[in-house]
mmCIF file of C-alpha atoms in Angstrom:
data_model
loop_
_atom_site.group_PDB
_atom_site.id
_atom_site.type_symbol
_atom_site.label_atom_id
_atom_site.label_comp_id
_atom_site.label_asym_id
_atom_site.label_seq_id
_atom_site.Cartn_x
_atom_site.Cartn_y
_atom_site.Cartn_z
ATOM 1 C CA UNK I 1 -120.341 -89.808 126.421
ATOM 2 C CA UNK I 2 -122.412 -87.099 128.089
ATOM 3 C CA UNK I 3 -125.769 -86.029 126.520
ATOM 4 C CA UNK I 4 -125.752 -82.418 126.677
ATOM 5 C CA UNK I 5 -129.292 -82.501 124.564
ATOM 6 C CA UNK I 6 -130.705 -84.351 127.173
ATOM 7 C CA UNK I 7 -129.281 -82.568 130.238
ATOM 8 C CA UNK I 8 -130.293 -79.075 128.708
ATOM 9 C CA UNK I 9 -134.026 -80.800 128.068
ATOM 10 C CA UNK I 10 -134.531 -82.187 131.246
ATOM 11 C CA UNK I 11 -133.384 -78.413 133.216
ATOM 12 C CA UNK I 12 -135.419 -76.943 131.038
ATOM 13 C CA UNK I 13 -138.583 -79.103 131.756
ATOM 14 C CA UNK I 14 -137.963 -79.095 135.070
ATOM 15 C CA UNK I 15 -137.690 -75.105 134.892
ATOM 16 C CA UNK I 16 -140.894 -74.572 133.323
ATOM 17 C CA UNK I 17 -142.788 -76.404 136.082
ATOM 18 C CA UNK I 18 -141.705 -74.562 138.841
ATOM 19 C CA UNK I 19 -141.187 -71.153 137.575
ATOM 20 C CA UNK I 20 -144.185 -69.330 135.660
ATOM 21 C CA UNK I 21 -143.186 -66.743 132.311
ATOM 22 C CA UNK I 22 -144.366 -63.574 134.271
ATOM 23 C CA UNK I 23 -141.737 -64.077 136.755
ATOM 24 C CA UNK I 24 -138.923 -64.694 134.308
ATOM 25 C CA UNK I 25 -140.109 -61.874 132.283
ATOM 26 C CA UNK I 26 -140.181 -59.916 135.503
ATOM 27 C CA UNK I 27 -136.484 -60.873 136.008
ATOM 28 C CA UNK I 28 -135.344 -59.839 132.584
ATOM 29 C CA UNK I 29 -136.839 -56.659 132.788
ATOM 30 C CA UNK I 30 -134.962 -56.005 136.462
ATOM 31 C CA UNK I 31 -131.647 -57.318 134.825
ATOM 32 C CA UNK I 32 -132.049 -55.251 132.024
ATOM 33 C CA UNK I 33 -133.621 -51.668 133.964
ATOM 34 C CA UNK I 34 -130.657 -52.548 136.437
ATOM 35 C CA UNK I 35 -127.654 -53.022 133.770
ATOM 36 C CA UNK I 36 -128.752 -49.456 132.113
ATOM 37 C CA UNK I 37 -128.752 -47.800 135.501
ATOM 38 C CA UNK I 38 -125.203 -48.797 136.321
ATOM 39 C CA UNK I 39 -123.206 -45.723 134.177
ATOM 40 C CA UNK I 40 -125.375 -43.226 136.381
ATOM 41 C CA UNK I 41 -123.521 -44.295 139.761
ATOM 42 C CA UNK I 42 -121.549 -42.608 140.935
ATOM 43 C CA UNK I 43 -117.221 -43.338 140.318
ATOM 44 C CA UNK I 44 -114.296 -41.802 142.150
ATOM 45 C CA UNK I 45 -113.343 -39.565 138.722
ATOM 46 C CA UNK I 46 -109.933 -37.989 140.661
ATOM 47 C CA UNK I 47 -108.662 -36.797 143.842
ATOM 48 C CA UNK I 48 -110.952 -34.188 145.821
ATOM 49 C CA UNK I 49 -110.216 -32.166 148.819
ATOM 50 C CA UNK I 50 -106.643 -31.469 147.748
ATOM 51 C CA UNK I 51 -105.311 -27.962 149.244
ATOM 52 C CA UNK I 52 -105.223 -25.863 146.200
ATOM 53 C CA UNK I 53 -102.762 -22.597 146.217
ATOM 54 C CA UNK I 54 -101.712 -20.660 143.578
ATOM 55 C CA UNK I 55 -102.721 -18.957 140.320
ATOM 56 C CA UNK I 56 -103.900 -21.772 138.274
ATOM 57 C CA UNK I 57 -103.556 -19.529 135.144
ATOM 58 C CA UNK I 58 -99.937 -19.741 135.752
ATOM 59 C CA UNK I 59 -96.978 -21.805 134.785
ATOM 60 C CA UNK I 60 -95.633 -22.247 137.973
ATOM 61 C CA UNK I 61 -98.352 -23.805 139.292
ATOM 62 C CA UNK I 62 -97.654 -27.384 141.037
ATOM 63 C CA UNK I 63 -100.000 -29.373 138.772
ATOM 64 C CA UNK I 64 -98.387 -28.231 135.439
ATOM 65 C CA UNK I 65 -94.841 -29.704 136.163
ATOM 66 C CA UNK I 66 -94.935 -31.985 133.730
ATOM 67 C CA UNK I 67 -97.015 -30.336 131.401
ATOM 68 C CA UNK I 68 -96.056 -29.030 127.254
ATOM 69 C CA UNK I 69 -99.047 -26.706 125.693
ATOM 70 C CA UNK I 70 -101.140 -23.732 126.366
ATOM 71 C CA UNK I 71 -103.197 -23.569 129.720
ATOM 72 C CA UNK I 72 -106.905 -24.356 129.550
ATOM 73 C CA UNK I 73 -107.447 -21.829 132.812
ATOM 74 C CA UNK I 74 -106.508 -19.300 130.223
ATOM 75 C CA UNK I 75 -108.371 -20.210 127.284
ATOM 76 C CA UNK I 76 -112.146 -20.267 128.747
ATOM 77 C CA UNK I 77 -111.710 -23.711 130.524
ATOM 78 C CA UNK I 78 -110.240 -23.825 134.271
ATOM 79 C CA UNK I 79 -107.442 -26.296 135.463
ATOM 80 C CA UNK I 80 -109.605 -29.366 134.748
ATOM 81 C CA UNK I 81 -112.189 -28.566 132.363
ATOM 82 C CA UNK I 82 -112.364 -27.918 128.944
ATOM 83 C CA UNK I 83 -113.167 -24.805 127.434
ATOM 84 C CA UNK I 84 -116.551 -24.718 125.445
ATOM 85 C CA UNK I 85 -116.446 -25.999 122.222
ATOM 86 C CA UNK I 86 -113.859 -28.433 123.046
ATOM 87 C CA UNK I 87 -113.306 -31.893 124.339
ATOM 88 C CA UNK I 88 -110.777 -33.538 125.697
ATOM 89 C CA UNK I 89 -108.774 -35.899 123.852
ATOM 90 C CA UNK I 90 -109.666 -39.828 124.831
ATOM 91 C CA UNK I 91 -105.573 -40.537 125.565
ATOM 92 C CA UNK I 92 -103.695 -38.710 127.891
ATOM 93 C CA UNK I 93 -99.615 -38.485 129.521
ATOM 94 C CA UNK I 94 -99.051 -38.591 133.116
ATOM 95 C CA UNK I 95 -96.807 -37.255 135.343
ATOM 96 C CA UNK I 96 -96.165 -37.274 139.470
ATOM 97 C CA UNK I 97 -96.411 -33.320 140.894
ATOM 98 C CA UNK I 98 -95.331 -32.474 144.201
ATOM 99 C CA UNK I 99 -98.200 -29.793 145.917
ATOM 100 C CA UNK I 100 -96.292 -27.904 148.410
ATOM 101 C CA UNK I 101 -99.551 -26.979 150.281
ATOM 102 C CA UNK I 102 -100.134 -30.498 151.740
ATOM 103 C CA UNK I 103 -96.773 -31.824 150.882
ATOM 104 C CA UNK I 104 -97.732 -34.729 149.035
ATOM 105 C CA UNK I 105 -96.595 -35.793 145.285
ATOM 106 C CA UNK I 106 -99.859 -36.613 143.242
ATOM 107 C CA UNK I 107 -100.302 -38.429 140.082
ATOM 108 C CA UNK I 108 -101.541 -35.967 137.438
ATOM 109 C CA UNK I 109 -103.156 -36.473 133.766
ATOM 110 C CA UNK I 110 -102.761 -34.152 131.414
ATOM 111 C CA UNK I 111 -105.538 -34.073 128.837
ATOM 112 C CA UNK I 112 -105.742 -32.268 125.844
ATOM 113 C CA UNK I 113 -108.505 -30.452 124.832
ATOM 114 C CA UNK I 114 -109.398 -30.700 121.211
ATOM 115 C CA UNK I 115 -111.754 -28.929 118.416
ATOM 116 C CA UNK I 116 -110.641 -25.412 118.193
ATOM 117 C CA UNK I 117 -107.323 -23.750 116.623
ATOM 118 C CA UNK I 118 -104.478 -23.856 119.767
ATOM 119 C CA UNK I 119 -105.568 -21.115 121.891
ATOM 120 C CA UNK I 120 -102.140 -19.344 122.133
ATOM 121 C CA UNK I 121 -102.222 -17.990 125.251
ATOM 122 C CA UNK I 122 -100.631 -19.232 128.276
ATOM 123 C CA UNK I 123 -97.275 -21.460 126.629
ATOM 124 C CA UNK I 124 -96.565 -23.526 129.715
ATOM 125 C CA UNK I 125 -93.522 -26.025 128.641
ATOM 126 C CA UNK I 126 -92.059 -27.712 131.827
ATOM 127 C CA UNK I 127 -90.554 -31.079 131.296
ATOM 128 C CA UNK I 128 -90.125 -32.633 134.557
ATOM 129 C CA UNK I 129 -90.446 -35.947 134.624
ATOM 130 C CA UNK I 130 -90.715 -35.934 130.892
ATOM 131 C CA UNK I 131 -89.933 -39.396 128.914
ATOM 132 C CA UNK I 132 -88.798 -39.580 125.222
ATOM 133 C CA UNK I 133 -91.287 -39.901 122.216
ATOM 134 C CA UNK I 134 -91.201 -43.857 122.292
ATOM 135 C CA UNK I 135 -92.670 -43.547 125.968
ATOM 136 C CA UNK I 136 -96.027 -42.435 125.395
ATOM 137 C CA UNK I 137 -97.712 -42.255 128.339
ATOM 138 C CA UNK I 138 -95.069 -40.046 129.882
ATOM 139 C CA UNK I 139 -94.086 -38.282 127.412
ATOM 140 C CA UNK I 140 -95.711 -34.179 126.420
ATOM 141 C CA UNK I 141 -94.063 -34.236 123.155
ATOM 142 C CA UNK I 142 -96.917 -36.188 121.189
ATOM 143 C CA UNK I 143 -100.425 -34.215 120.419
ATOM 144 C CA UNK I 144 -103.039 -36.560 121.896
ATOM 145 C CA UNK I 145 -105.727 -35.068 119.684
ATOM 146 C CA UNK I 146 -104.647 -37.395 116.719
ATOM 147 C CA UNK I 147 -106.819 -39.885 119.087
ATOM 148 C CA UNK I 148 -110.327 -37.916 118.980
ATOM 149 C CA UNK I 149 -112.373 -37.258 115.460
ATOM 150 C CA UNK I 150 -110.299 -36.975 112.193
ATOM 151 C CA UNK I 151 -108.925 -33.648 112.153
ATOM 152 C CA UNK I 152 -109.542 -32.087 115.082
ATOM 153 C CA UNK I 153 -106.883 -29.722 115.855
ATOM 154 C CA UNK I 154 -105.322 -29.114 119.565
ATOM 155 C CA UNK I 155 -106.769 -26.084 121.721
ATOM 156 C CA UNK I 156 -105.084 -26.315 125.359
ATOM 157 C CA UNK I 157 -104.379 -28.436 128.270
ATOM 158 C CA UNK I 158 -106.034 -29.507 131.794
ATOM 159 C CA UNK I 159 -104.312 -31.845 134.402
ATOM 160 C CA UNK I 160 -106.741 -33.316 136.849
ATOM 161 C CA UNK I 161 -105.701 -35.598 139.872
ATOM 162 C CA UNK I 162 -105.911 -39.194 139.517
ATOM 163 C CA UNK I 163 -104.233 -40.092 142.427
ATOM 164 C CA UNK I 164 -101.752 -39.778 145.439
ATOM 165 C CA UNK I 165 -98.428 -41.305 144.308
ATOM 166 C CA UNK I 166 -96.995 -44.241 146.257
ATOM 167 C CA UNK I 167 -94.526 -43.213 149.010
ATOM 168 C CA UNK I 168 -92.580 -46.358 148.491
ATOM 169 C CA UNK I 169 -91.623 -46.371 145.127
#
């Protein structure tokens, strides 16, 4: 049977001879200034350097094929940020949008932005792509603000880049 009390015991001993408590202190503190530092890095949050044409504060425009609510570029927010006072919901749909100025399809999230009465300008309702209610994250149908704070009602809708779809699938 193997003496775990005993193994621990003689590691530790053997530890504390060789290493003094500044130095493990020193450690720790490095660990821990090091762990905290890791959210400020920087992290690929969506596709940049996509050619952009059109009026974003329109329907038609090739990010919103797959989208169901009122356009945040219309309500005080732009294409992929929310509008003050809002925030976007934690839960989003997807769908795959073809940009004609490039030529590629690109995977798109739609978010909703949430904390202010719907902003009522803007109705953009294109279902491409769209998936029935018990498909959530392709469907538009569902309002994604019943994921944020209790209560907080629906405002509008960005779609940021996530991606380049695969080619082969």
């Amino acid at each position: 049977m193997i003496d775990y009390d005993s193994i621990v015991e003689r590691a530790s001993r053997r530890l504390a001879k060789t290493v003094s408590r500044r130095s493990v202190l020193r450690t720790l503190g490095t660990l821990l200034v090091g762990a905290s530092s890791l959210p400020l890095l920087p992290v690929a949050r969506g596709q940049s350097g996509v050619k952009e044409k059109g009026d974003q504060a329109a329907c038609d425009y090739w990010r919103y094929c797959a989208i169901d609510g009122f356009l945040c570029a219309c309500c005080g927010g732009s294409v992929t940020t929310c509008p003050p006072g809002t925030e976007p919901a934690p839960i989003t749909w997807v769908g795959t949008c073809r940009n004609a100025a490039d030529g590629q399809n690109y995977i798109v999230s739609y978010n909703d932005c949430c904390g202010k009465s719907s902003c009522g300008r803007c109705l953009c309702n294109r279902n491409e792509g769209d998936a029935p209610l018990y498909r959530p994250p392709v469907s538009n149908d569902y309002d994604w603000c019943v994921g944020s704070n209790a209560n907080v009602p629906y405002h509008c809708t960005v779609s940021r880049i996530v991606g380049v779809a695969d080619k082969t699938g």
